[in-house]
Amino acid sequence: MLTEALNYAGRTDSVRVRAPAKINLHLGVGDRRDDGYHELTTVYQAISLYDEVIVSTADVDGVTCEVDGAFAAEVPTDSTNLAVAAVELLAAEAGVTPSVNVKVRKRIPVAGGLAGGSADGAAALLAAAHLWELNVDRAELLRHAAKLGSDVPFCLMGNTALGVGHGEQVAPVADNGMYHWVVATADTQLSTPEVYREVDRLRAAGDGRYSDDVTELSAALRDGNVRTLAAALRNDMSQAALSLRPQLREVLTAGMADGALAALVSGSGPTTLFLTRDEHHANALAGRLRLRQVTAGVLVATGPVQGAHVV
Ligand code: C5P
């Protein structure tokens, strides 16, 4: 319960929250619904790549925002920033007049299929709830998170979870493994709605179908078995992302040639992911991929990790 944590934390004028990036171990995309969203069956995993959001009391009314870090130049500081939107939403819901500054330390690549913006929204929601000592429980925060975006509830929840609806209805999944990922970032972005439109276009032409069965994946996760996990990874957006960014195929092929257990597009891309056996294998693969210079950046990360949390 958040309330207990608040009592323990006591009064404060600044709250720092760390929020992880997400990947999709399974991303099944169904039909486009009347509300414009696509029906999803997805399994999310939070990985050890983090943004930090610091929400602090300010002297003037309103919400100001500043962003620093590797990808700061690509991040807006107005209400289109999900961290700002989160603070404004919570203020409206709780009847608080906000006088706060939101500082985002950006480490997660922007528009890369890693839910970086959603991570910031989840972090800001949690930070503001603590700052204002609101009596809100997890379920209520998850409901607020769903209003901000499809991936925001998962960014709060963390670890490994099943997402249904348009991705916003999340429930934990039993996962007994700790997996080592190589994350290859691109120097271009992909707009999520654009990739969904490409999925629709390909489907209309008879290409691709909805993968809604996660039985094999769930068993692999329950066993914590990295080899069966490798065989069960699935992304219905992959073909659309590759259609929009054909050069990603070269990155995926390179990772497999260099010994990855599996390669896949992260969410709507253009980030790509490589599953490895262990930490040593991940570092070795990352080194080889860097030498090839087929991708803008190469990071290593582990998952699952906990969701947004106060630090
Ligand atoms: O929920 P979120 O704001 O992150 O979604 C951004 C956009 O991605 C939506 O406006 C929609 O175009 C698309 N989307 C979708 N189906 C989903 C999730 C997102 O079509 N399940």
CSV table of C-alpha atoms and ligand atoms in Angstrom, one decimal:
chain,number,residue,atom,x,y,z
A,1,MET,CA,0.0,0.0,0.0
A,2,LEU,CA,1.3,3.4,-1.0
A,3,THR,CA,-0.3,4.9,2.2
A,4,GLU,CA,2.0,2.9,4.4
A,5,ALA,CA,5.0,4.0,2.4
A,6,LEU,CA,3.9,7.6,2.7
A,7,ASN,CA,3.6,7.4,6.5
A,8,TYR,CA,7.0,5.9,6.7
A,9,ALA,CA,8.5,8.4,4.3
A,10,GLY,CA,7.2,11.4,6.2
A,11,ARG,CA,7.0,15.0,4.8
A,12,THR,CA,9.3,16.0,2.0
A,13,ASP,CA,9.6,18.7,-0.7
A,14,SER,CA,11.2,16.5,-3.3
A,15,VAL,CA,10.6,12.9,-4.4
A,16,ARG,CA,12.9,11.0,-6.8
A,17,VAL,CA,11.5,8.0,-8.7
A,18,ARG,CA,13.3,5.6,-10.9
A,19,ALA,CA,11.3,3.9,-13.7
A,20,PRO,CA,12.5,1.1,-16.0
A,21,ALA,CA,12.2,0.7,-19.8
A,22,LYS,CA,9.9,-2.1,-21.0
A,23,ILE,CA,10.3,-4.7,-23.7
A,24,ASN,CA,7.6,-7.1,-25.0
A,25,LEU,CA,8.5,-10.8,-24.9
A,26,HIS,CA,5.2,-11.3,-26.8
A,27,LEU,CA,3.4,-8.6,-28.7
A,28,GLY,CA,0.2,-10.0,-30.3
A,29,VAL,CA,-1.6,-7.3,-32.2
A,30,GLY,CA,-5.3,-7.8,-33.0
A,31,ASP,CA,-7.7,-5.8,-35.1
A,32,ARG,CA,-8.0,-2.0,-34.9
A,33,ARG,CA,-11.0,-1.3,-32.6
A,34,ASP,CA,-13.6,1.4,-33.1
A,35,ASP,CA,-11.8,3.7,-30.6
A,36,GLY,CA,-8.6,3.5,-32.8
A,37,TYR,CA,-6.6,1.3,-30.4
A,38,HIS,CA,-5.6,-2.3,-31.4
A,39,GLU,CA,-6.6,-5.2,-29.3
A,40,LEU,CA,-3.4,-6.6,-27.7
A,41,THR,CA,-2.2,-9.7,-26.0
A,42,THR,CA,1.3,-8.8,-24.8
A,43,VAL,CA,3.8,-10.0,-22.2
A,44,TYR,CA,5.8,-7.1,-20.9
A,45,GLN,CA,9.2,-7.3,-19.1
A,46,ALA,CA,10.8,-4.4,-17.3
A,47,ILE,CA,14.6,-4.2,-17.9
A,48,SER,CA,17.4,-2.5,-16.1
A,49,LEU,CA,17.5,0.6,-18.2
A,50,TYR,CA,16.1,3.6,-16.2
A,51,ASP,CA,14.9,7.1,-16.4
A,52,GLU,CA,14.6,9.2,-13.3
A,53,VAL,CA,12.0,11.7,-12.5
A,54,ILE,CA,12.3,14.2,-9.6
A,55,VAL,CA,9.1,16.1,-8.6
A,56,SER,CA,9.9,19.1,-6.3
A,57,THR,CA,7.8,21.7,-4.7
A,58,ALA,CA,8.2,25.1,-6.4
A,59,ASP,CA,7.4,28.7,-5.3
A,60,VAL,CA,5.1,29.5,-8.2
A,61,ASP,CA,1.8,27.8,-9.2
A,62,GLY,CA,1.8,25.5,-12.2
A,63,VAL,CA,4.0,22.7,-13.5
A,64,THR,CA,7.4,23.5,-14.9
A,65,CYS,CA,9.6,20.8,-16.5
A,66,GLU,CA,13.3,20.4,-17.4
A,67,VAL,CA,14.9,17.4,-19.0
A,68,ASP,CA,18.6,16.4,-19.0
A,69,GLY,CA,20.5,13.3,-20.0
A,70,ALA,CA,21.5,11.6,-23.2
A,71,PHE,CA,18.3,12.1,-25.1
A,72,ALA,CA,17.1,15.4,-23.6
A,73,ALA,CA,17.0,17.3,-26.9
A,74,GLU,CA,14.3,15.1,-28.2
A,75,VAL,CA,11.9,15.4,-25.2
A,76,PRO,CA,9.2,18.1,-24.9
A,77,THR,CA,8.8,20.0,-21.7
A,78,ASP,CA,5.1,20.9,-22.1
A,79,SER,CA,2.0,18.8,-21.4
A,80,THR,CA,2.8,16.5,-24.2
A,81,ASN,CA,5.5,15.2,-21.9
A,82,LEU,CA,3.9,12.3,-20.1
A,83,ALA,CA,5.6,13.2,-16.8
A,84,VAL,CA,4.0,16.7,-16.9
A,85,ALA,CA,0.6,15.2,-18.0
A,86,ALA,CA,0.8,12.7,-15.1
A,87,VAL,CA,1.3,15.5,-12.5
A,88,GLU,CA,-1.5,17.5,-14.0
A,89,LEU,CA,-3.8,14.5,-14.1
A,90,LEU,CA,-3.1,13.6,-10.5
A,91,ALA,CA,-3.5,17.2,-9.4
A,92,ALA,CA,-6.9,17.4,-11.1
A,93,GLU,CA,-8.1,14.1,-9.6
A,94,ALA,CA,-6.9,15.0,-6.1
A,95,GLY,CA,-8.1,18.6,-6.2
A,96,VAL,CA,-4.5,19.9,-5.7
A,97,THR,CA,-3.3,23.1,-7.2
A,98,PRO,CA,0.1,22.1,-8.3
A,99,SER,CA,3.2,24.2,-7.7
A,100,VAL,CA,5.9,21.8,-8.8
A,101,ASN,CA,9.0,21.3,-10.9
A,102,VAL,CA,9.4,18.1,-12.8
A,103,LYS,CA,12.9,17.1,-13.7
A,104,VAL,CA,13.4,14.2,-16.1
A,105,ARG,CA,16.8,12.5,-16.3
A,106,LYS,CA,16.5,10.8,-19.7
A,107,ARG,CA,18.5,7.6,-20.2
A,108,ILE,CA,15.9,5.5,-22.1
A,109,PRO,CA,16.1,6.1,-25.9
A,110,VAL,CA,13.1,8.3,-27.2
A,111,ALA,CA,10.5,6.8,-29.5
A,112,GLY,CA,12.5,3.5,-29.6
A,113,GLY,CA,9.9,0.9,-28.6
A,114,LEU,CA,11.1,0.9,-25.0
A,115,ALA,CA,8.2,2.9,-23.4
A,116,GLY,CA,10.6,5.7,-22.2
A,117,GLY,CA,7.8,8.3,-22.2
A,118,SER,CA,5.5,5.9,-20.4
A,119,ALA,CA,8.2,5.2,-17.8
A,120,ASP,CA,8.4,8.9,-17.1
A,121,GLY,CA,4.6,9.2,-16.8
A,122,ALA,CA,4.6,6.3,-14.3
A,123,ALA,CA,7.5,7.8,-12.3
A,124,ALA,CA,5.9,11.2,-12.1
A,125,LEU,CA,2.5,9.8,-11.0
A,126,LEU,CA,4.2,8.0,-8.1
A,127,ALA,CA,6.5,10.9,-7.3
A,128,ALA,CA,3.6,13.4,-7.1
A,129,ALA,CA,1.4,11.0,-5.0
A,130,HIS,CA,4.3,10.9,-2.5
A,131,LEU,CA,5.0,14.6,-2.6
A,132,TRP,CA,1.4,15.5,-1.9
A,133,GLU,CA,1.0,12.6,0.6
A,134,LEU,CA,-2.1,11.5,-1.2
A,135,ASN,CA,-4.1,8.6,0.2
A,136,VAL,CA,-4.1,6.5,-3.1
A,137,ASP,CA,-3.5,2.8,-3.4
A,138,ARG,CA,-1.9,0.9,-6.2
A,139,ALA,CA,-5.1,0.1,-7.9
A,140,GLU,CA,-6.1,3.7,-8.1
A,141,LEU,CA,-2.6,4.7,-9.4
A,142,LEU,CA,-2.9,2.0,-12.1
A,143,ARG,CA,-6.3,3.5,-13.2
A,144,HIS,CA,-4.7,6.9,-13.5
A,145,ALA,CA,-1.8,5.4,-15.3
A,146,ALA,CA,-4.1,3.8,-17.9
A,147,LYS,CA,-5.5,7.3,-18.7
A,148,LEU,CA,-2.0,8.5,-19.6
A,149,GLY,CA,-1.1,5.7,-22.1
A,150,SER,CA,-1.3,2.0,-22.9
A,151,ASP,CA,2.1,1.1,-21.4
A,152,VAL,CA,2.0,3.4,-18.3
A,153,PRO,CA,0.3,0.9,-16.0
A,154,PHE,CA,3.0,-1.7,-16.8
A,155,CYS,CA,5.7,0.8,-16.1
A,156,LEU,CA,4.3,1.1,-12.6
A,157,MET,CA,3.8,-2.6,-12.1
A,158,GLY,CA,7.2,-3.8,-13.5
A,159,ASN,CA,8.7,-7.3,-13.5
A,160,THR,CA,6.9,-9.5,-16.0
A,161,ALA,CA,3.2,-9.0,-16.8
A,162,LEU,CA,0.5,-9.9,-19.2
A,163,GLY,CA,-1.2,-6.9,-20.8
A,164,VAL,CA,-4.6,-7.2,-22.5
A,165,GLY,CA,-7.2,-4.7,-23.7
A,166,HIS,CA,-5.0,-2.1,-25.5
A,167,GLY,CA,-2.2,-3.1,-23.2
A,168,GLU,CA,-3.4,-1.1,-20.2
A,169,GLN,CA,-4.9,-4.0,-18.3
A,170,VAL,CA,-2.0,-5.7,-16.6
A,171,ALA,CA,-1.5,-8.7,-14.4
A,172,PRO,CA,1.7,-10.2,-13.0
A,173,VAL,CA,3.1,-13.3,-14.8
A,174,ALA,CA,5.1,-16.0,-12.9
A,175,ASP,CA,8.7,-15.6,-14.0
A,176,ASN,CA,11.5,-17.6,-12.4
A,177,GLY,CA,14.3,-16.4,-14.6
A,178,MET,CA,16.8,-13.5,-14.8
A,179,TYR,CA,17.6,-12.8,-18.4
A,180,HIS,CA,20.4,-11.0,-20.0
A,181,TRP,CA,19.6,-8.7,-23.0
A,182,VAL,CA,21.6,-6.8,-25.5
A,183,VAL,CA,19.7,-3.7,-26.5
A,184,ALA,CA,20.7,-2.1,-29.9
A,185,THR,CA,19.4,1.4,-30.2
A,186,ALA,CA,18.9,3.2,-33.5
A,187,ASP,CA,19.6,6.9,-34.4
A,188,THR,CA,16.2,7.3,-35.9
A,189,GLN,CA,12.8,7.1,-34.3
A,190,LEU,CA,9.6,5.2,-35.2
A,191,SER,CA,6.2,6.7,-34.4
A,192,THR,CA,4.0,4.0,-32.7
A,193,PRO,CA,0.8,5.0,-34.5
A,194,GLU,CA,2.6,4.9,-37.8
A,195,VAL,CA,3.8,1.3,-37.1
A,196,TYR,CA,0.3,0.3,-36.1
A,197,ARG,CA,-1.0,1.8,-39.4
A,198,GLU,CA,1.6,-0.3,-41.3
A,199,VAL,CA,0.4,-3.4,-39.4
A,200,ASP,CA,-3.1,-2.6,-40.7
A,201,ARG,CA,-1.9,-2.1,-44.2
A,202,LEU,CA,0.0,-5.4,-44.3
A,203,ARG,CA,-3.0,-7.2,-42.7
A,204,ALA,CA,-5.3,-5.8,-45.4
A,205,ALA,CA,-2.9,-7.2,-48.0
A,206,GLY,CA,-3.2,-10.6,-46.3
A,207,ASP,CA,0.2,-10.4,-44.5
A,208,GLY,CA,0.5,-11.4,-40.8
A,209,ARG,CA,-2.1,-12.4,-38.2
A,210,TYR,CA,-2.9,-12.0,-34.5
A,211,SER,CA,-0.7,-14.1,-32.2
A,212,ASP,CA,-2.9,-14.4,-29.1
A,213,ASP,CA,-1.5,-17.6,-27.6
A,214,VAL,CA,1.1,-17.1,-24.8
A,215,THR,CA,1.0,-20.7,-23.5
A,216,GLU,CA,4.5,-21.6,-24.6
A,217,LEU,CA,6.0,-18.3,-23.4
A,218,SER,CA,4.3,-18.6,-20.0
A,219,ALA,CA,5.8,-22.1,-19.5
A,220,ALA,CA,9.3,-20.9,-20.5
A,221,LEU,CA,9.0,-18.0,-18.0
A,222,ARG,CA,7.6,-20.3,-15.2
A,223,ASP,CA,10.6,-22.6,-15.8
A,224,GLY,CA,13.0,-19.6,-16.1
A,225,ASN,CA,14.4,-21.4,-19.1
A,226,VAL,CA,16.3,-19.1,-21.4
A,227,ARG,CA,16.4,-21.5,-24.3
A,228,THR,CA,12.7,-22.2,-24.5
A,229,LEU,CA,12.1,-18.4,-23.9
A,230,ALA,CA,14.3,-17.8,-27.0
A,231,ALA,CA,12.0,-20.0,-29.1
A,232,ALA,CA,8.8,-18.4,-27.7
A,233,LEU,CA,9.6,-14.7,-28.3
A,234,ARG,CA,7.1,-13.1,-30.7
A,235,ASN,CA,6.3,-9.6,-32.1
A,236,ASP,CA,3.4,-9.0,-34.5
A,237,MET,CA,4.8,-5.5,-35.1
A,238,SER,CA,8.1,-6.7,-36.3
A,239,GLN,CA,7.2,-7.1,-40.0
A,240,ALA,CA,5.7,-3.6,-40.0
A,241,ALA,CA,8.7,-2.0,-38.3
A,242,LEU,CA,11.0,-3.8,-40.8
A,243,SER,CA,8.8,-2.6,-43.7
A,244,LEU,CA,9.3,1.0,-42.5
A,245,ARG,CA,13.0,0.5,-41.6
A,246,PRO,CA,14.4,-2.2,-43.8
A,247,GLN,CA,17.9,-1.6,-42.4
A,248,LEU,CA,16.8,-3.2,-39.1
A,249,ARG,CA,17.0,-6.6,-40.8
A,250,GLU,CA,20.8,-6.2,-41.0
A,251,VAL,CA,21.0,-5.5,-37.3
A,252,LEU,CA,18.9,-8.6,-36.4
A,253,THR,CA,20.9,-10.8,-38.8
A,254,ALA,CA,24.2,-9.5,-37.3
A,255,GLY,CA,23.1,-10.3,-33.8
A,256,MET,CA,22.2,-13.8,-34.7
A,257,ALA,CA,25.4,-14.3,-36.6
A,258,ASP,CA,27.3,-13.1,-33.5
A,259,GLY,CA,25.6,-15.8,-31.4
A,260,ALA,CA,22.4,-14.4,-29.9
A,261,LEU,CA,19.9,-17.0,-28.8
A,262,ALA,CA,17.1,-14.9,-30.3
A,263,ALA,CA,16.7,-11.5,-32.0
A,264,LEU,CA,13.6,-9.3,-32.1
A,265,VAL,CA,12.3,-5.8,-32.6
A,266,SER,CA,11.5,-4.1,-29.3
A,267,GLY,CA,7.8,-3.1,-29.3
A,268,SER,CA,7.2,-0.8,-32.3
A,269,GLY,CA,10.9,-0.4,-32.9
A,270,PRO,CA,13.4,0.7,-34.0
A,271,THR,CA,15.3,-0.6,-31.0
A,272,THR,CA,16.3,-4.3,-31.4
A,273,LEU,CA,16.8,-6.9,-28.7
A,274,PHE,CA,19.1,-9.9,-28.4
A,275,LEU,CA,18.6,-12.6,-25.8
A,276,THR,CA,21.8,-14.2,-24.4
A,277,ARG,CA,22.7,-17.0,-22.0
A,278,ASP,CA,24.3,-15.0,-19.2
A,279,GLU,CA,26.1,-11.8,-18.3
A,280,HIS,CA,29.4,-12.9,-20.0
A,281,HIS,CA,27.6,-13.8,-23.2
A,282,ALA,CA,25.7,-10.5,-23.2
A,283,ASN,CA,28.9,-8.5,-22.8
A,284,ALA,CA,30.7,-10.5,-25.5
A,285,LEU,CA,27.8,-10.1,-27.9
A,286,ALA,CA,27.5,-6.4,-27.2
A,287,GLY,CA,31.3,-6.0,-27.9
A,288,ARG,CA,30.9,-7.8,-31.2
A,289,LEU,CA,27.9,-5.7,-32.3
A,290,ARG,CA,29.7,-2.5,-31.4
A,291,LEU,CA,32.6,-3.5,-33.6
A,292,ARG,CA,30.2,-4.0,-36.6
A,293,GLN,CA,28.9,-0.4,-36.3
A,294,VAL,CA,25.5,-1.4,-37.7
A,295,THR,CA,23.6,0.3,-34.9
A,296,ALA,CA,23.8,3.7,-33.1
A,297,GLY,CA,24.3,2.3,-29.6
A,298,VAL,CA,24.6,-1.1,-27.8
A,299,LEU,CA,23.6,-1.5,-24.2
A,300,VAL,CA,23.3,-4.5,-21.9
A,301,ALA,CA,20.4,-4.9,-19.5
A,302,THR,CA,18.8,-7.6,-17.3
A,303,GLY,CA,15.2,-8.3,-16.7
A,304,PRO,CA,12.8,-8.6,-15.0
A,305,VAL,CA,13.3,-5.7,-12.6
A,306,GLN,CA,10.8,-3.9,-10.3
A,307,GLY,CA,8.6,-1.1,-11.7
A,308,ALA,CA,8.7,2.6,-10.9
A,309,HIS,CA,9.9,3.1,-7.3
A,310,VAL,CA,11.0,5.9,-5.0
A,311,VAL,CA,14.8,6.1,-4.5
B,1,C5P,O1,-1.7,4.5,-25.5
B,1,C5P,P1,-0.8,5.3,-26.2
B,1,C5P,O2,-1.1,6.8,-26.1
B,1,C5P,O3,0.7,5.0,-25.8
B,1,C5P,O4,-0.9,5.0,-27.7
B,1,C5P,C1,-0.3,5.8,-28.7
B,1,C5P,C2,-1.0,5.5,-30.0
B,1,C5P,O5,-0.6,4.2,-30.5
B,1,C5P,C3,-2.5,5.4,-30.0
B,1,C5P,O6,-3.1,6.7,-30.2
B,1,C5P,C4,-2.8,4.5,-31.2
B,1,C5P,O7,-2.7,5.1,-32.4
B,1,C5P,C5,-1.7,3.5,-31.1
B,1,C5P,N1,-2.1,2.3,-30.3
B,1,C5P,C6,-2.9,1.4,-30.9
B,1,C5P,N2,-3.2,0.2,-30.2
B,1,C5P,C7,-2.7,0.0,-29.0
B,1,C5P,C8,-1.9,0.9,-28.3
B,1,C5P,C9,-1.5,2.1,-29.1
B,1,C5P,O8,-3.3,1.5,-32.0
B,1,C5P,N3,-3.0,-1.1,-28.3
